[in-house]
Coordinates of C-alpha atoms in Angstrom, one line a residue:
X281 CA 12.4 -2.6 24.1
X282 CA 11.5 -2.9 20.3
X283 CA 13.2 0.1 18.1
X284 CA 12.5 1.2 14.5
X285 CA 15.1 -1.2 13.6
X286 CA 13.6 -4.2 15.6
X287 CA 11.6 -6.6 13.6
X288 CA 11.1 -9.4 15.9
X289 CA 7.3 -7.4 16.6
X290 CA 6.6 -6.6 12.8
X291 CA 4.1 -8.9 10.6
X292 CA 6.3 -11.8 9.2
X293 CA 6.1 -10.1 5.9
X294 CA 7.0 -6.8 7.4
X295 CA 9.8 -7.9 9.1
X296 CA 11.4 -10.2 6.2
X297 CA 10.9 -7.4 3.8
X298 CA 12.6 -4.7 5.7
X299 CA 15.2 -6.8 6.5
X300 CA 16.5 -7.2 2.5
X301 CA 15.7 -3.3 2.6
X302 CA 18.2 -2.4 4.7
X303 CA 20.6 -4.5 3.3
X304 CA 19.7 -3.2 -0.3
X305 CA 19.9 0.1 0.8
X306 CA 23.5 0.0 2.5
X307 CA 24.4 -1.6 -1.3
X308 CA 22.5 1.3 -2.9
X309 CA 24.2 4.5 -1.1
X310 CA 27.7 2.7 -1.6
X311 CA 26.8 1.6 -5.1
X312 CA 24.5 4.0 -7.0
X313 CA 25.1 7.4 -5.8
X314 CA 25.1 8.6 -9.1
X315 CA 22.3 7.4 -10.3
X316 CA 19.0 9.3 -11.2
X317 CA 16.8 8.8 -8.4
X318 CA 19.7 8.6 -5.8
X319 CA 21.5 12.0 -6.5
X320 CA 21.5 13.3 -10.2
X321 CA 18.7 16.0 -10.6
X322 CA 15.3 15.3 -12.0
X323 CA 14.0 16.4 -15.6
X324 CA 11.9 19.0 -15.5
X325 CA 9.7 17.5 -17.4
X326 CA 9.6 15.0 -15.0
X327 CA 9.3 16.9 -11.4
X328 CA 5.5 16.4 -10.3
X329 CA 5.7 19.0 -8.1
X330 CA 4.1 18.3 -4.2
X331 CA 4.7 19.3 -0.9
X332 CA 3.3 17.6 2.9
X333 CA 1.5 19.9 4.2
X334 CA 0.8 18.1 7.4
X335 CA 1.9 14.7 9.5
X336 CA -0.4 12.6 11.6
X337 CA 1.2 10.3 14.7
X338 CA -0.4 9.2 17.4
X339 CA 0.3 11.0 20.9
X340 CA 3.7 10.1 22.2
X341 CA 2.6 8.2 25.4
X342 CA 1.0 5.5 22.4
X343 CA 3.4 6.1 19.4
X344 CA 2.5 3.8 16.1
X345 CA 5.7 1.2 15.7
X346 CA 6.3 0.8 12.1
X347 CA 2.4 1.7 10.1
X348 CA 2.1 -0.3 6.8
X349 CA -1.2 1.1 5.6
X350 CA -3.6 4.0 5.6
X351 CA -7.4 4.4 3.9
X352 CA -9.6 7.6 4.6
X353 CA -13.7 7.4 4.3
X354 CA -16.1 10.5 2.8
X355 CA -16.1 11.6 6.3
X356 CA -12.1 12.5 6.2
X357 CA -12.0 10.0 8.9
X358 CA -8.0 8.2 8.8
X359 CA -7.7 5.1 9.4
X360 CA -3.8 3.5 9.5
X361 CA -2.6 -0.3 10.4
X362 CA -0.1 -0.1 13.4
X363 CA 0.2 -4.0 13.2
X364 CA 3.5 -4.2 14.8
X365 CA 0.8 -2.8 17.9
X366 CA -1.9 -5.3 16.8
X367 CA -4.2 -2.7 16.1
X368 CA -5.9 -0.2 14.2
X369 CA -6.0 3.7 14.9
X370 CA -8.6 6.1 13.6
X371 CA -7.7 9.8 13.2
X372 CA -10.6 12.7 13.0
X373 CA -9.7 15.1 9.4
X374 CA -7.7 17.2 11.6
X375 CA -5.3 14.4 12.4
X376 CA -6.7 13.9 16.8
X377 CA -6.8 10.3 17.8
X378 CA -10.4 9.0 18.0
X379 CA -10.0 5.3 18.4
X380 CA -7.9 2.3 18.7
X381 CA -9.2 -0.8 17.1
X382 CA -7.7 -3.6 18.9
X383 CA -10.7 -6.4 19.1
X384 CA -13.2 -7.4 16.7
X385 CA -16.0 -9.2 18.0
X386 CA -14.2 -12.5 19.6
X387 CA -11.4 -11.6 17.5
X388 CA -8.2 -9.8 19.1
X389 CA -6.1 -8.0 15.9
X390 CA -2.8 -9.5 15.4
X391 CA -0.8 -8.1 12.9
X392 CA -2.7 -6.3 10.6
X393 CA -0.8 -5.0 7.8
X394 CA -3.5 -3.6 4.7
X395 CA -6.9 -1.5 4.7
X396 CA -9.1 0.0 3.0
X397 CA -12.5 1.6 2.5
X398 CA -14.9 0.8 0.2
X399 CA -18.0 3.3 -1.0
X400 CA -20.3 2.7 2.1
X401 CA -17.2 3.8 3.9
X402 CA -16.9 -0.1 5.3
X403 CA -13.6 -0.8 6.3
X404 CA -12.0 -3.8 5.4
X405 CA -8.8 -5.5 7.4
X406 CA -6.5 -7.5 6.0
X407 CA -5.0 -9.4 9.6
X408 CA -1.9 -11.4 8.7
X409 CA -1.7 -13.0 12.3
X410 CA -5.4 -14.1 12.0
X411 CA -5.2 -15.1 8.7
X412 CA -8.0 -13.2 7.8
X413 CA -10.1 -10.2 6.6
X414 CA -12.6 -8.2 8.9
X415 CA -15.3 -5.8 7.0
X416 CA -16.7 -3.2 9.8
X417 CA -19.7 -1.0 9.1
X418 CA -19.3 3.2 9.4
X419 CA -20.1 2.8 12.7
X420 CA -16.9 0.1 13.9
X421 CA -19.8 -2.6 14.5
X422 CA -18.6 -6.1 12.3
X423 CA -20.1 -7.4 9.0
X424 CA -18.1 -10.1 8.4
X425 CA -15.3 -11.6 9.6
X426 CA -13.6 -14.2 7.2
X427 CA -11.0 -16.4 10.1
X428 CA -8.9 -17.9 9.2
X429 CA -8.8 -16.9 5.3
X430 CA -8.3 -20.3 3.6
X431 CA -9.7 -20.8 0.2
X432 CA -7.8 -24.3 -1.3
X433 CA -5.7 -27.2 0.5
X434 CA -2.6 -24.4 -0.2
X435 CA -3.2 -23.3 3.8
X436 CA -4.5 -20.4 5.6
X437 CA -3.4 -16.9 3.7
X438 CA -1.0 -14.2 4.4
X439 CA -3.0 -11.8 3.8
X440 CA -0.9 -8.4 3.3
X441 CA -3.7 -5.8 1.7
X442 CA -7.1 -5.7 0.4
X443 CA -9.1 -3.9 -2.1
X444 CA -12.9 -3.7 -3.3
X445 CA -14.1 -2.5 -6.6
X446 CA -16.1 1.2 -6.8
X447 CA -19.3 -1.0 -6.9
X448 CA -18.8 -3.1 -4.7
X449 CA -19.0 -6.3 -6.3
X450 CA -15.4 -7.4 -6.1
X451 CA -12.6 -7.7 -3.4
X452 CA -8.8 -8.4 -3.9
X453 CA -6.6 -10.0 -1.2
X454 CA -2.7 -10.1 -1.7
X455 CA -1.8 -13.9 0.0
X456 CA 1.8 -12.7 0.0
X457 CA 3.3 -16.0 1.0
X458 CA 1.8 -17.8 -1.1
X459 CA 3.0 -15.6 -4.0
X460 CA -0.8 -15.2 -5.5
X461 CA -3.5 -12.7 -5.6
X462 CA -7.2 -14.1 -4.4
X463 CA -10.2 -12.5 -5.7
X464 CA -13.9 -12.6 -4.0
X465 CA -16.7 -12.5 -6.2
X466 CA -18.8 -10.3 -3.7
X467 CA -22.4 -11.7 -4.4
X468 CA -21.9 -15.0 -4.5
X469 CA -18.7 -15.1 -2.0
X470 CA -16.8 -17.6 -4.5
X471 CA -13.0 -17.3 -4.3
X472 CA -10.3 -17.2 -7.4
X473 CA -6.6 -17.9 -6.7
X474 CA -4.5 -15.4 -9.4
X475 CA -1.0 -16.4 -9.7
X476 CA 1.9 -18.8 -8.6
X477 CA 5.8 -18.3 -7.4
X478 CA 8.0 -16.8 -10.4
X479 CA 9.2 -14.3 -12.2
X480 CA 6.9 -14.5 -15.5
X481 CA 4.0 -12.1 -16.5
X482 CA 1.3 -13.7 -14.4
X483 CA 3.5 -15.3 -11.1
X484 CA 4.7 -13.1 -8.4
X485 CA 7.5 -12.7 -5.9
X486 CA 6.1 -12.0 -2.7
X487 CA 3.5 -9.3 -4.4
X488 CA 2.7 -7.2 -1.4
X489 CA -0.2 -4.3 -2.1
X490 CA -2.4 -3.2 -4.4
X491 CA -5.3 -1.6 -5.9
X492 CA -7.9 -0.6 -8.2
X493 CA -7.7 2.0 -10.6
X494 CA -9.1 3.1 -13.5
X495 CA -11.7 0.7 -15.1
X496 CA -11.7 -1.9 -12.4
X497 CA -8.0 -2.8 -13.4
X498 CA -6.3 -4.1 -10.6
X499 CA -2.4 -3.2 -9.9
X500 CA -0.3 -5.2 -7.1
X501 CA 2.9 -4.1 -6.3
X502 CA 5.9 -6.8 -5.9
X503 CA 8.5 -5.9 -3.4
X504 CA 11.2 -8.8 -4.3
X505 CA 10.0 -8.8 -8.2
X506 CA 10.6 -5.0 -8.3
X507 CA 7.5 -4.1 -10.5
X508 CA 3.9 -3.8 -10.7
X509 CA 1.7 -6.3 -12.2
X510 CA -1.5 -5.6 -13.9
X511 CA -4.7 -7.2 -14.0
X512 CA -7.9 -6.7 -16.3
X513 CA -11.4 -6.9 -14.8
X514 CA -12.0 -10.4 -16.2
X515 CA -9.0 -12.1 -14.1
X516 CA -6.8 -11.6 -17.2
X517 CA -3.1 -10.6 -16.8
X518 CA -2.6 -7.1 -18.8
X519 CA 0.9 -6.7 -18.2
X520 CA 3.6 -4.9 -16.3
X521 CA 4.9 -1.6 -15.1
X522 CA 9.0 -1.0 -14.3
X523 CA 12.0 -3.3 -13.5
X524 CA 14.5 -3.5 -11.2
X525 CA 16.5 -0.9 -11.1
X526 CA 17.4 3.0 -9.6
X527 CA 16.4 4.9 -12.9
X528 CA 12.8 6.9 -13.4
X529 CA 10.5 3.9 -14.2
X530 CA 12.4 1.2 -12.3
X531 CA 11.8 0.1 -8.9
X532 CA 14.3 -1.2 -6.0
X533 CA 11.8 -2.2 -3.4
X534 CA 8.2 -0.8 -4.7
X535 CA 5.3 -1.3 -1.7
X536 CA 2.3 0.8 -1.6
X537 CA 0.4 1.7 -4.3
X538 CA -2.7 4.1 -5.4
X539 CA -4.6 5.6 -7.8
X540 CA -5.7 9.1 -8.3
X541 CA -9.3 10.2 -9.9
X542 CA -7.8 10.3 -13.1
X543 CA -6.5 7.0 -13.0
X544 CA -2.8 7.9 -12.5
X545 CA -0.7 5.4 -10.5
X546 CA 1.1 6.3 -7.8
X547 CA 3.9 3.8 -6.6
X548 CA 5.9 4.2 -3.5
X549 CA 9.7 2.5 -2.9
X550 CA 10.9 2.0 0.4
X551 CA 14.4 1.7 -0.4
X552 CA 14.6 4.8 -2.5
X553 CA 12.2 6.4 -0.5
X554 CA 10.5 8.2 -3.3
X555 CA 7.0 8.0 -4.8
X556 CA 6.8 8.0 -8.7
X557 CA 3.9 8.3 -10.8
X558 CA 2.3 6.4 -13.8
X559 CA 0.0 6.7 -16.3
X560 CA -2.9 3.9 -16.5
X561 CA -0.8 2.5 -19.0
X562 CA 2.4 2.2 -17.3
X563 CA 3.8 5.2 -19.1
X564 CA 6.5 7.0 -15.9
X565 CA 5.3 10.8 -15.7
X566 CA 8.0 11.3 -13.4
X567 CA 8.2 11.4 -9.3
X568 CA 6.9 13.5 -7.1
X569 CA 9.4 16.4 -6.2
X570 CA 9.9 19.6 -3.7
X571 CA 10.5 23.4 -5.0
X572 CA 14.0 22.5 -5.1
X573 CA 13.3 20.1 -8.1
X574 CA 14.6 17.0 -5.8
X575 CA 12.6 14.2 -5.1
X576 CA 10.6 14.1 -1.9
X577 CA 12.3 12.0 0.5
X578 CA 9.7 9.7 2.8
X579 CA 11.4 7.5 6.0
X580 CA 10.4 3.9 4.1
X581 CA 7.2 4.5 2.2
X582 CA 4.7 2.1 2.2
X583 CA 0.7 2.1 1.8
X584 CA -1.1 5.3 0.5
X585 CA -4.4 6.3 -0.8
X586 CA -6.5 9.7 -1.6
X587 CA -8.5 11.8 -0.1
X588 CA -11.4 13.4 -1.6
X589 CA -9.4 16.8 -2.0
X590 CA -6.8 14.8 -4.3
X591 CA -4.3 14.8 -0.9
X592 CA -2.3 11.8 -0.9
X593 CA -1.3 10.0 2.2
X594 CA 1.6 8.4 2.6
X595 CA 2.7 5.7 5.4
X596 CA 6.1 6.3 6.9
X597 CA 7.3 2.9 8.3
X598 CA 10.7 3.7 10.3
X599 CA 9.2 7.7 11.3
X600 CA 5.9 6.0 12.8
X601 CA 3.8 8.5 10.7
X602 CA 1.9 9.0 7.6
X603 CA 2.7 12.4 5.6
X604 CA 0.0 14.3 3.4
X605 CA 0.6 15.2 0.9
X606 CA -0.5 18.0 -1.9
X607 CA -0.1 17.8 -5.2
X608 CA 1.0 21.6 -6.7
X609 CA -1.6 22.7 -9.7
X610 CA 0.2 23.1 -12.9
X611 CA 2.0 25.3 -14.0
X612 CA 0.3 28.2 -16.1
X613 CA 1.8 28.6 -20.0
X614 CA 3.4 31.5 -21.0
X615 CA 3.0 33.4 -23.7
X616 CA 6.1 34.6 -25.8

């Protein structure tokens, strides 16, 4: 039987990357204690203030084994990769199990890691055992099916999340082996490879999720480079947010990202098992925090995204859940 420590089921990318998190986080509780986001209290100034209001899991008789990622359409309608289960589940708003997505078409699911959905609530699959991405209408019937995902003579991809741009016109695929980012011109269906292997503004180390914020700027998380690339509209590279590191601002393993309706960034780190927030420009506002001014503590964060209420959804690998999550108002000025 697999456990929540068992990787031998998990997507390749999964499974490899959870392994160095385990090991980094045995060296981080002996090691950096101390630290900021590891023990010593948070600035106020830096305490975004939030709070889960609710947990969604699937019934226990079908438990998810290790989520990645998690989209939600106009209708409220939640939608979460259970890969290591070669499927995907769909949740009503009120968090009831509505349907498991296990065949497309000809197609059986293996190992789907990324989703989202797009503005005519069209999901999009990113399938790492298939090598490929599946686009289903609002109603689950297919509207494309891209199988296996090859683009160039560098091999099928690996693909390990997926974006589209508000209007539609553009889609972004992580090809995590193959340390690149591929970009889909929508109406004509041309492909862009973005990226090689490295360390320097415009390679990646395994990059590993993404997506779009404000502007059509493109973010991509990198879980062995410990930072977040950016990318303008025009395929350009436009920099980089955080380093390794335990600090506010730095990352140990970051993994899913989002972006709220004001553009702000929203990065989650397995190891530290924190989420920490940015501005557009990579400027840290802080992380996201309970009324005792600590950080909110997730089970190995992963994918997130928004809601239309501004909730945030975050996937819970090791817990086999995916927390929501409410941002607090601010806090009203006084007057002296």
């Amino acid at each position: 039987m697999a456990t929540a420590m068992d990787t031998r089921r998990m997507p390749g990318a999964i499974g490899k990357s959870l392994a160095r998190s385990i090991a980094a986080a045995i060296v981080l509780l002996c090691a950096v204690q101390s630290q900021s986001l590891a023990g010593e209290p948070i600035p106020p100034a830096k305490r975004i203030s939030a709070s889960v209001v609710t947990t969604i899991a699937a019934p226990e008789d079908q438990p998810m084994h290790m989520p990645t990622d998690v989209a939600v359409d106009s209708k409220a309608r939640i939608y979460v990769a259970d890969g290591a289960n070669n499927r995907i589940l769909r949740f009503s708003a009120d968090g009831k199990l509505e349907e498991q997505i296990s065949e497309i078409g000809e197609n059986r699911l293996d190992r789907p890691v990324g989703v989202t959905v797009d503005a005519k609530d069209q999901l999009w699959i990113a399938d790492t055992g298939n090598h490929a991405i599946f686009v289903l209408d609002s109603d689950g019937k297919l509207v494309t099916g891209i199988t296996p995902l090859q683009i160039d003579a560098t091999g099928p991809a690996d693909p390990t999340d997926i974006a589209v741009t508000a209007d539609g016109k553009r889609t972004y695929v992580v090809d995590n082996d193959h340390h690149r980012i591929l970009a889909r011109d929508n109406q004509t269906r041309r492909w862009t490879s973005l990226g090689t292997n490295g360390r320097a503004l415009g390679q990646f180390q395994w990059p590993f999720m993404l997506c779009v914020g404000a502007e059509n700027y493109v973010y991509v998380t990198e879980a062995i480079g410990a930072r977040v690339q950016q990318i303008s509209p025009s395929d350009r590279w436009a920099g980089e947010i955080g380093r390794w590191g335990v600090e506010l601002g730095e990352f140990y393993r970051p993994k899913g990202i989002a972006a709220d309706a004001k553009g702000r960034l929203y990065v989650s780190d397995s190891t530290m098992g924190v989420v920490q927030v940015f501005s557009a420009r990579g400027v840290n506002e802080g992380v996201l925090t309970g009324a005792d001014g600590q950080p909110l503590r997730f089970k190995h964060p992963m994918g997130m995204c928004f809601d239309r209420q501004g909730r945030l959804y975050v996937v819970e690998l090791t817990a086999g859940r995916v927390a929501v999550v409410a941002m607090a108002p601010p806090a009203a000025a006084t007057k002296e």
